[in-house]
MMTF fields as JSON, N, C-alpha, C and O atoms, coordinates in Angstrom:
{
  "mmtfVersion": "1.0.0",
  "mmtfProducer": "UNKNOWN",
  "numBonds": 483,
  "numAtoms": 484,
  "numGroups": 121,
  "numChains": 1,
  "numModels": 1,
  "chainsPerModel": [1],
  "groupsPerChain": [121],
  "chainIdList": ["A"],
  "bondAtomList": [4, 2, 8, 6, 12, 10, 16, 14, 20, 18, 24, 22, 28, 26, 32, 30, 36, 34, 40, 38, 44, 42, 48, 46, 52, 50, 56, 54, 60, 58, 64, 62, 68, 66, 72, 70, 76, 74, 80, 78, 84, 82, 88, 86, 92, 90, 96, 94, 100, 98, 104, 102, 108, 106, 112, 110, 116, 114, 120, 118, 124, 122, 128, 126, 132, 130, 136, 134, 140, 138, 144, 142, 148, 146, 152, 150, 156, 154, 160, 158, 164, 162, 168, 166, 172, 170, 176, 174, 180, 178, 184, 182, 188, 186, 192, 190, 196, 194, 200, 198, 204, 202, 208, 206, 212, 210, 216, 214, 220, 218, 224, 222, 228, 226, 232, 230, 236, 234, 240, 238, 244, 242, 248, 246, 252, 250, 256, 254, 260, 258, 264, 262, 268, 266, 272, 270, 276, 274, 280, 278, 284, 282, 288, 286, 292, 290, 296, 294, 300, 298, 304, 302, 308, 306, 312, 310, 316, 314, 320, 318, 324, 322, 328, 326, 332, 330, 336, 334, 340, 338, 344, 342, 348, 346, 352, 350, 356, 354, 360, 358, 364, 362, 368, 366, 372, 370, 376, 374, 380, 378, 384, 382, 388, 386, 392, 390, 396, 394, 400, 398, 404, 402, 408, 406, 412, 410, 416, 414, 420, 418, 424, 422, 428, 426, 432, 430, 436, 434, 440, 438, 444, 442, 448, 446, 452, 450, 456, 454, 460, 458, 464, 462, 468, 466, 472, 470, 476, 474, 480, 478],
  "bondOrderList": [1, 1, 1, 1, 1, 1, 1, 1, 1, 1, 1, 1, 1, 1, 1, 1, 1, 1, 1, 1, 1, 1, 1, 1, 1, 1, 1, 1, 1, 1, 1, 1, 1, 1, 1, 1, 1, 1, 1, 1, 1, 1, 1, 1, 1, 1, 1, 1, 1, 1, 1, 1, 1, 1, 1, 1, 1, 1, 1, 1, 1, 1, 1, 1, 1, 1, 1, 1, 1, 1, 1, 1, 1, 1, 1, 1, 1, 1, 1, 1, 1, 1, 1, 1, 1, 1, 1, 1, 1, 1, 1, 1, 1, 1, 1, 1, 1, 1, 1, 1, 1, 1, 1, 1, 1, 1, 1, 1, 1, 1, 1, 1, 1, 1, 1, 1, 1, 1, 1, 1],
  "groupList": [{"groupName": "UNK", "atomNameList": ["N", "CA", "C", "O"], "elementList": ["N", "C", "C", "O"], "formalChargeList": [0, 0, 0, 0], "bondAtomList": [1, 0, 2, 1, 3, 2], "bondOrderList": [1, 1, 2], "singleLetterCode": "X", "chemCompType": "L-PEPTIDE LINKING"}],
  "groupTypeList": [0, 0, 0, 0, 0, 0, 0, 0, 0, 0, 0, 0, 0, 0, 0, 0, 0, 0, 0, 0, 0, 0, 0, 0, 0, 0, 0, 0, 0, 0, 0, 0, 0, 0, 0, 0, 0, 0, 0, 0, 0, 0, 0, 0, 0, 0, 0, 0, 0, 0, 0, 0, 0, 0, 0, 0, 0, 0, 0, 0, 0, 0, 0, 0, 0, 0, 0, 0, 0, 0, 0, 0, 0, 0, 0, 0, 0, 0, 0, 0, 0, 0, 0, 0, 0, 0, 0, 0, 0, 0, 0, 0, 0, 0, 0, 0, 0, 0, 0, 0, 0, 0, 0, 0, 0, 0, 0, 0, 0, 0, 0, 0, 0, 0, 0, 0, 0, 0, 0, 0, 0],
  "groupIdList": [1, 2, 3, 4, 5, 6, 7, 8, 9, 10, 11, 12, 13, 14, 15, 16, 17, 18, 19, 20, 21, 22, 23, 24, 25, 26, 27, 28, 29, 30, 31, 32, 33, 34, 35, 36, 37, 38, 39, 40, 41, 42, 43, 44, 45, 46, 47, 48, 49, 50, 51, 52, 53, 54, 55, 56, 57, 58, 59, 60, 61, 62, 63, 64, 65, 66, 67, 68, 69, 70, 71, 72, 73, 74, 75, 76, 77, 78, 79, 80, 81, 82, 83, 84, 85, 86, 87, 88, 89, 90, 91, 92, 93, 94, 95, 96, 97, 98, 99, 100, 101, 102, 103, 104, 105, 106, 107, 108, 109, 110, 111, 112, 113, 114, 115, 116, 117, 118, 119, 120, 121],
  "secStructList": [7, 7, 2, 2, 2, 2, 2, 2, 2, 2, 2, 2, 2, 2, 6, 6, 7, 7, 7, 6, 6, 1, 1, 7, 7, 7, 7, 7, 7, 7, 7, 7, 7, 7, 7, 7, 1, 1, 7, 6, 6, 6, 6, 6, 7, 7, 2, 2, 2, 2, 6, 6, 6, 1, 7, 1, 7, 1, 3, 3, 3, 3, 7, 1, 1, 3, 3, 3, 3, 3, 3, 3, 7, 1, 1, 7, 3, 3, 3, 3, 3, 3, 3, 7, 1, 6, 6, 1, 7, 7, 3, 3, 7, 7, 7, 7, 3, 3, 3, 6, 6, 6, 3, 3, 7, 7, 2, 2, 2, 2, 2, 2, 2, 2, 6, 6, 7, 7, 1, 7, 7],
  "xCoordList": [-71.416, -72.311, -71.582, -70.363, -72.045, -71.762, -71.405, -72.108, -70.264, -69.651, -71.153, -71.523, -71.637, -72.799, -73.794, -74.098, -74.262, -75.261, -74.844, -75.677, -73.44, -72.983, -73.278, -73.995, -72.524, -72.696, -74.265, -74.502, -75.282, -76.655, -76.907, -77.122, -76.867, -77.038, -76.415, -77.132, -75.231, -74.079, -74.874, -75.021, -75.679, -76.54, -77.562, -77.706, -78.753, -79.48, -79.297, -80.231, -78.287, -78.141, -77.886, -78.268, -77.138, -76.813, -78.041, -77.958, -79.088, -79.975, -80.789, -81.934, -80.046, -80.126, -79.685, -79.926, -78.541, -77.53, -78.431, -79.594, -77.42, -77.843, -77.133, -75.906, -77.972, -77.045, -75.882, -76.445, -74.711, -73.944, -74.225, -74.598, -74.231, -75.105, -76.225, -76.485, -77.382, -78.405, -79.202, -78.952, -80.451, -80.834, -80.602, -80.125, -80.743, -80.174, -80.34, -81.387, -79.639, -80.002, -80.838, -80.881, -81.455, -82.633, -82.166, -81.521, -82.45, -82.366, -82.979, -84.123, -81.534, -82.502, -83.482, -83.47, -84.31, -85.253, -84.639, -83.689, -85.039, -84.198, -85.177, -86.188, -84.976, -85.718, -86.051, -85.426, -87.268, -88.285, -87.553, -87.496, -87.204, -86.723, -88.284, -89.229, -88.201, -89.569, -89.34, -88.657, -89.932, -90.531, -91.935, -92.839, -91.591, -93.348, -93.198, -93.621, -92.763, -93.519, -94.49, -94.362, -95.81, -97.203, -98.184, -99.059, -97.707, -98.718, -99.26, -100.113, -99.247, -99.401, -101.377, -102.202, -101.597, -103.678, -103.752, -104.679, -102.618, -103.169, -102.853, -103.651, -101.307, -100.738, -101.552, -102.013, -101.713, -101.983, -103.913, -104.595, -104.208, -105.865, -106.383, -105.607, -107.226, -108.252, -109.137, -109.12, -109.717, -110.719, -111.49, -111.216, -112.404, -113.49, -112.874, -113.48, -111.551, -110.963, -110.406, -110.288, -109.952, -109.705, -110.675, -110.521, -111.692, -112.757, -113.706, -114.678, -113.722, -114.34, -112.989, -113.265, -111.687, -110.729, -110.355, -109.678, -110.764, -110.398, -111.766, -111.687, -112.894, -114.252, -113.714, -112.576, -114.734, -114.794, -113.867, -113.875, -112.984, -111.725, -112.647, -113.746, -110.937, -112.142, -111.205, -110.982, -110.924, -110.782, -110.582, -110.1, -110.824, -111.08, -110.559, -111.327, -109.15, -108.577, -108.455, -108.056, -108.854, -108.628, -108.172, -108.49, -106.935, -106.003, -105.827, -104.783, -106.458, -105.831, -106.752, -107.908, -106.048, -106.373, -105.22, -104.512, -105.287, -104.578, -105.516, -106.602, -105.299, -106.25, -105.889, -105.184, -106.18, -105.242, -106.796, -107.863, -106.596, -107.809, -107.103, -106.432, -107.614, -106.957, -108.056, -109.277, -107.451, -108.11, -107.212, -105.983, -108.176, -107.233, -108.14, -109.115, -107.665, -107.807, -107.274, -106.314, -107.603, -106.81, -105.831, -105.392, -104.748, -103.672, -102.56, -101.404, -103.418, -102.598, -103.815, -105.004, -102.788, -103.276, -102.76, -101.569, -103.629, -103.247, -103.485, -104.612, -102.013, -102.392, -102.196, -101.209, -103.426, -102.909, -103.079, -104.105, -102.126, -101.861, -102.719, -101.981, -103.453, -103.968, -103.823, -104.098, -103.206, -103.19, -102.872, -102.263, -103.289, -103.979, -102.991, -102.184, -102.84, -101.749, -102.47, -103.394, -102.011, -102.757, -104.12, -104.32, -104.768, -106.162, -106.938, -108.127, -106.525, -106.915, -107.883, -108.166, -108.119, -108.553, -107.235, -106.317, -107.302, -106.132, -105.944, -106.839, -105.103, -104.822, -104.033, -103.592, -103.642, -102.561, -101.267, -101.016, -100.054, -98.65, -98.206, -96.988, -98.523, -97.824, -98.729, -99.894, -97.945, -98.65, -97.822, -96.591, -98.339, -97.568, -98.161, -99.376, -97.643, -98.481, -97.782, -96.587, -98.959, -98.298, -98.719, -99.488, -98.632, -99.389, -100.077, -99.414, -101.621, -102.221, -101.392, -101.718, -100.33, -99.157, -98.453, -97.602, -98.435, -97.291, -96.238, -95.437, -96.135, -94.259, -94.913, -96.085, -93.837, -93.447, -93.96, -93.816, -94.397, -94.877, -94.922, -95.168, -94.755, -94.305, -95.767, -96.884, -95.442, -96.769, -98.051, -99.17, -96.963, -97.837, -98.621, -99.641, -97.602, -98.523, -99.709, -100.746, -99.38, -101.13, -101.899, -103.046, -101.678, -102.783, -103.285, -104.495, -102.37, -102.544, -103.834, -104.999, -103.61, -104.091, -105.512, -106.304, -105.981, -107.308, -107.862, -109.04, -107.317, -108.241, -108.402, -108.645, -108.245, -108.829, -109.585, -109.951, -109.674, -110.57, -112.017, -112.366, -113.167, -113.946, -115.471, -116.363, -115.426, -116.167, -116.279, -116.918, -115.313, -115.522, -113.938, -113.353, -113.68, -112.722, -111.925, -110.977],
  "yCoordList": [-29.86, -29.46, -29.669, -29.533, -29.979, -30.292, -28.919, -27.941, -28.837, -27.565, -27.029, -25.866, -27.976, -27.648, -26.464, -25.366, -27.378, -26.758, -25.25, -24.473, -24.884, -24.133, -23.157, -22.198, -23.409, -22.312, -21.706, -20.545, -22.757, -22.08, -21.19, -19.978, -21.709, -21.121, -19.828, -19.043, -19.225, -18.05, -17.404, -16.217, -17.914, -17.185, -16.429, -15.236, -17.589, -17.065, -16.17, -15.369, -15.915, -14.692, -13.679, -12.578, -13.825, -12.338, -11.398, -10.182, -12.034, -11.147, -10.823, -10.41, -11.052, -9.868, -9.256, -9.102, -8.425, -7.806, -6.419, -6.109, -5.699, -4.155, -3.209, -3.171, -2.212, -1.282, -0.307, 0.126, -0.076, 0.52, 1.676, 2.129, 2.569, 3.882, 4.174, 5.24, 2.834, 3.875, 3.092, 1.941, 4.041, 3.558, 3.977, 5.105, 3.441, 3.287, 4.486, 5.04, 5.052, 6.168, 6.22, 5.158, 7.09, 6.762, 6.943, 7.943, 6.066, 6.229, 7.03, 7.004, 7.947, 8.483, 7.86, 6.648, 8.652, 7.927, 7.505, 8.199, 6.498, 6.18, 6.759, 6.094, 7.596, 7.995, 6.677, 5.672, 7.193, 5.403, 5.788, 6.838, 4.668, 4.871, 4.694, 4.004, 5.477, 6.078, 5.13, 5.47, 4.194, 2.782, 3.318, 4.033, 2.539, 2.337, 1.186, 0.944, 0.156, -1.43, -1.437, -1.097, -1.819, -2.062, -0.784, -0.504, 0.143, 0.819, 0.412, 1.239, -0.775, -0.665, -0.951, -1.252, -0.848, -0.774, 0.828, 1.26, 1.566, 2.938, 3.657, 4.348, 3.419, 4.451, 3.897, 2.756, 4.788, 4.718, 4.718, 4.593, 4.925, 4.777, 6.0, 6.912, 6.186, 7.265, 7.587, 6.634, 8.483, 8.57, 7.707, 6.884, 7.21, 6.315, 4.768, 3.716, 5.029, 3.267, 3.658, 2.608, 4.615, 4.808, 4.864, 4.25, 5.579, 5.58, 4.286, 4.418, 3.452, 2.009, 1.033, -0.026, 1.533, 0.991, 1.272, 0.544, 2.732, 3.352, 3.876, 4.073, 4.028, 5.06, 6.03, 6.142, 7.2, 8.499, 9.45, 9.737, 9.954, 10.655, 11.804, 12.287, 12.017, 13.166, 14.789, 15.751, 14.625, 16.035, 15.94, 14.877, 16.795, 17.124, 18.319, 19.195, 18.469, 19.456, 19.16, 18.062, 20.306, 21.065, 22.106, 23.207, 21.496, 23.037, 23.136, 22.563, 23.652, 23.693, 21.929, 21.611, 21.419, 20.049, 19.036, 18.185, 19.338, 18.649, 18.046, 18.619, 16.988, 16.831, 16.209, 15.257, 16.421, 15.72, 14.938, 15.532, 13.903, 13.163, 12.244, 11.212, 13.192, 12.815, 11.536, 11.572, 10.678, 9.763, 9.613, 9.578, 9.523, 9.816, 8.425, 7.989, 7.771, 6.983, 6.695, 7.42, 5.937, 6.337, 6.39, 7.093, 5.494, 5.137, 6.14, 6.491, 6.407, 7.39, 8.89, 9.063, 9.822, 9.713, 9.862, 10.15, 9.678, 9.393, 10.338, 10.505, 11.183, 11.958, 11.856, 12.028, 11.544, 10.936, 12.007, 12.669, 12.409, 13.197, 12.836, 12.61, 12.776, 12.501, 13.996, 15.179, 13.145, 14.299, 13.665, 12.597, 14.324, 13.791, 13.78, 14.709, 12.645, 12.568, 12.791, 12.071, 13.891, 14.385, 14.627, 15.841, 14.218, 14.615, 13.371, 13.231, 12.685, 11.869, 11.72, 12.703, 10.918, 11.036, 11.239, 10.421, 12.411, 11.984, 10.742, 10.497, 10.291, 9.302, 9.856, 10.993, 8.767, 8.924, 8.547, 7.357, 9.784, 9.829, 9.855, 9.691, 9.97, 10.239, 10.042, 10.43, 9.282, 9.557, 9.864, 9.884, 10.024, 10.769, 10.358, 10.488, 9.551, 9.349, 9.801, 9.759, 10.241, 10.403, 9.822, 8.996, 9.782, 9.443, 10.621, 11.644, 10.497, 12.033, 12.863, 14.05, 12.517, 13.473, 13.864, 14.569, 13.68, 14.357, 13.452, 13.506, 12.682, 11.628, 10.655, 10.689, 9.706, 9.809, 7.918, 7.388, 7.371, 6.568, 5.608, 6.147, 4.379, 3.753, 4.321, 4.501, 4.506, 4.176, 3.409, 3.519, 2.42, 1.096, 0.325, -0.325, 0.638, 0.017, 1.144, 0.902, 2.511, 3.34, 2.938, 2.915, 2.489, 2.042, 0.609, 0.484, -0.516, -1.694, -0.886, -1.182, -0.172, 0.2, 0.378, -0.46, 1.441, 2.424, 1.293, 1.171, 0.205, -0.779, -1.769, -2.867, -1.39, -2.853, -2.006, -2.494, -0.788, 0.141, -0.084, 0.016, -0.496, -0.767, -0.191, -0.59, 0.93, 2.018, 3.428, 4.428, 3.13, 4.208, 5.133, 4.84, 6.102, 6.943, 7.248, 8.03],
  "zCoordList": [38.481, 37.424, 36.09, 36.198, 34.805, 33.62, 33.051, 33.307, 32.243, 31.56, 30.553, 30.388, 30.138, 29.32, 29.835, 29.369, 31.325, 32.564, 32.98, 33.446, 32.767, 33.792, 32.855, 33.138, 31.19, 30.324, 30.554, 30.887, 30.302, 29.954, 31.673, 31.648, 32.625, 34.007, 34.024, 34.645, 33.536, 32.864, 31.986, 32.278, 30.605, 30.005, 30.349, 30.085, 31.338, 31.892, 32.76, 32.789, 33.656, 34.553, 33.858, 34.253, 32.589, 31.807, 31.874, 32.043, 31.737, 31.294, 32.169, 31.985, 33.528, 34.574, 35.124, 36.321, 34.228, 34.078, 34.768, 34.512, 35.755, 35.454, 35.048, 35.136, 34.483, 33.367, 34.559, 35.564, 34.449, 35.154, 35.261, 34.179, 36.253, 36.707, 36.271, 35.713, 36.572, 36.311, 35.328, 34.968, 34.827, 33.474, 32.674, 32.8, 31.315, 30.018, 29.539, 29.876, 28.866, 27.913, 26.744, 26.123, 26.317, 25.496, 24.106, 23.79, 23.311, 21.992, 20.739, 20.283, 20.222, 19.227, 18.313, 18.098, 17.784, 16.866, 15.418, 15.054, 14.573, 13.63, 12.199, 11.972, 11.544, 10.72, 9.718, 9.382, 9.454, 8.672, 6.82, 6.18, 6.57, 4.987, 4.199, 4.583, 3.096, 2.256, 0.745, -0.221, 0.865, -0.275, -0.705, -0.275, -1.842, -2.081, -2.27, -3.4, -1.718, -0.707, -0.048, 1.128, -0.544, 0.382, 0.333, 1.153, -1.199, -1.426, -2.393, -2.713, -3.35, -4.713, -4.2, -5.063, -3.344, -3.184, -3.767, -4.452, -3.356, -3.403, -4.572, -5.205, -4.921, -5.829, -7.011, -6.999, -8.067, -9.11, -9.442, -10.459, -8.013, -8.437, -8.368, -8.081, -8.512, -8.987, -7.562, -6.783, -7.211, -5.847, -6.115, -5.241, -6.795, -6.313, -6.015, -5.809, -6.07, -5.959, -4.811, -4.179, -4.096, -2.933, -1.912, -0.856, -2.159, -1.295, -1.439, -0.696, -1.937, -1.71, -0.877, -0.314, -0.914, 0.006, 0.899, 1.625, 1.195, 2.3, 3.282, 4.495, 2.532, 3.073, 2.86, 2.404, 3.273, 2.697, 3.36, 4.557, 2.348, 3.577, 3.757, 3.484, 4.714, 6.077, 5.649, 6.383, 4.576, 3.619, 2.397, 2.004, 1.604, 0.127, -0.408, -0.806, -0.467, -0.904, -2.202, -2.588, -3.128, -4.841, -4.865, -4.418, -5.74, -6.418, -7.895, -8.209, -8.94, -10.338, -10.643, -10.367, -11.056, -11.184, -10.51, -11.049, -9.538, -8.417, -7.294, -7.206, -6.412, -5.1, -4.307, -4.639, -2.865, -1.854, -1.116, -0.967, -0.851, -0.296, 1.123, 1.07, 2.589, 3.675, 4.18, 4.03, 4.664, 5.733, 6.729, 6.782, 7.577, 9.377, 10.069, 9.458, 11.479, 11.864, 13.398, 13.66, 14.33, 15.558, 15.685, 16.596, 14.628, 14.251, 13.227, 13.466, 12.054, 11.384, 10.693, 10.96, 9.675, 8.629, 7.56, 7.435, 6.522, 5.246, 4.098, 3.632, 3.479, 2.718, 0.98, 0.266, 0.718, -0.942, -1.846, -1.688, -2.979, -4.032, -5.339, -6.297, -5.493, -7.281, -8.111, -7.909, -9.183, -10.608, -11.647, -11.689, -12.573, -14.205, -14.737, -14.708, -15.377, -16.812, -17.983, -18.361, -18.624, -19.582, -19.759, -19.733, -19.865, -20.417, -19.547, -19.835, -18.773, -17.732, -16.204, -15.52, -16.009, -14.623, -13.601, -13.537, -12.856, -11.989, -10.748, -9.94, -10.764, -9.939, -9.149, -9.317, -7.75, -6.678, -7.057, -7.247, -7.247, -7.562, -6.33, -6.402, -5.267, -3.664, -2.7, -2.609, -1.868, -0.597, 0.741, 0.732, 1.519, 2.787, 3.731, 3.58, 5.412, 6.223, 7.824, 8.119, 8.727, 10.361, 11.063, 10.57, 12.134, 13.137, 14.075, 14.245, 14.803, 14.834, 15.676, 15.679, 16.443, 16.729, 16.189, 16.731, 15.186, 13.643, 13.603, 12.669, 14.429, 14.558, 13.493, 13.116, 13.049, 11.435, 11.745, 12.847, 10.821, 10.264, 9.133, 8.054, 9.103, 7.89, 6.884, 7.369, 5.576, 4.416, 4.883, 5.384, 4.292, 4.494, 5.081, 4.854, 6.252, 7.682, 7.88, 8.497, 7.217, 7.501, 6.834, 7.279, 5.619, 4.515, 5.161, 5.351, 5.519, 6.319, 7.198, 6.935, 7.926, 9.113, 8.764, 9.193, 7.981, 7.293, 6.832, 7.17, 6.015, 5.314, 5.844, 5.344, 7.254, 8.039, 9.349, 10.418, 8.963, 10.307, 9.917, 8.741, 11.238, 10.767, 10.994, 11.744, 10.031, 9.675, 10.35, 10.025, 11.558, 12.703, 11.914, 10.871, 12.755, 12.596, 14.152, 14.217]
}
């Protein structure tokens, strides 16, 4: 057999290696780093620019002049912050997202997610 042949035949078996005693140990979870990469649809708009991008969230919390506007989905949900700069309409300064088990979730990929759900919840 050709030194070439033998290497790749050596490769291919590696990767049917078995793990020594057993199976593998499970890996902790790696906590998701917090960007605002792939929110700029959301941050900075006002509710009626959210709710023509998102449909109608499925809560409506008011505090003071503060408001949290949730949309949920099979996938995540989505909790957006609007509040007024000055004498303003408030817009979205934050958002926060889970998955409906509470375990942790990129942004983005929820907003990805909600604005391509299609009309159902």
């Amino acid at each position: 057999m050709k030194p070439a042949a033998v290497v790749a035949a050596l490769a291919l078996l590696s990767g049917c290696a078995t793990v020594p005693g057993g199976t593998p140990e499970r890996a902790d979870r790696v906590p998701l780093p917090f960007t605002g990469a792939g929110l700029e649809r959301v941050i900075g708009q006002n509710a009626a620019a959210l709710t023509r991008l998102l449909g109608e969230p499925n809560a409506d919390v008011r505090e003071g002049t503060a408001r949290k506007l949730q949309f949920q989905s099979r996938i995540c949900v989505l909790d957006t912050y609007l509040y007024p700069k000055g004498s303003g309409e408030p817009r979205v300064t934050y958002v926060d997202a889970r998955q409906p088990d509470g375990s942790a979730i990129d942004r983005a990929s929820c907003v990805a997610a909600l604005t391509r759900r299609d009309g159902g919840r």
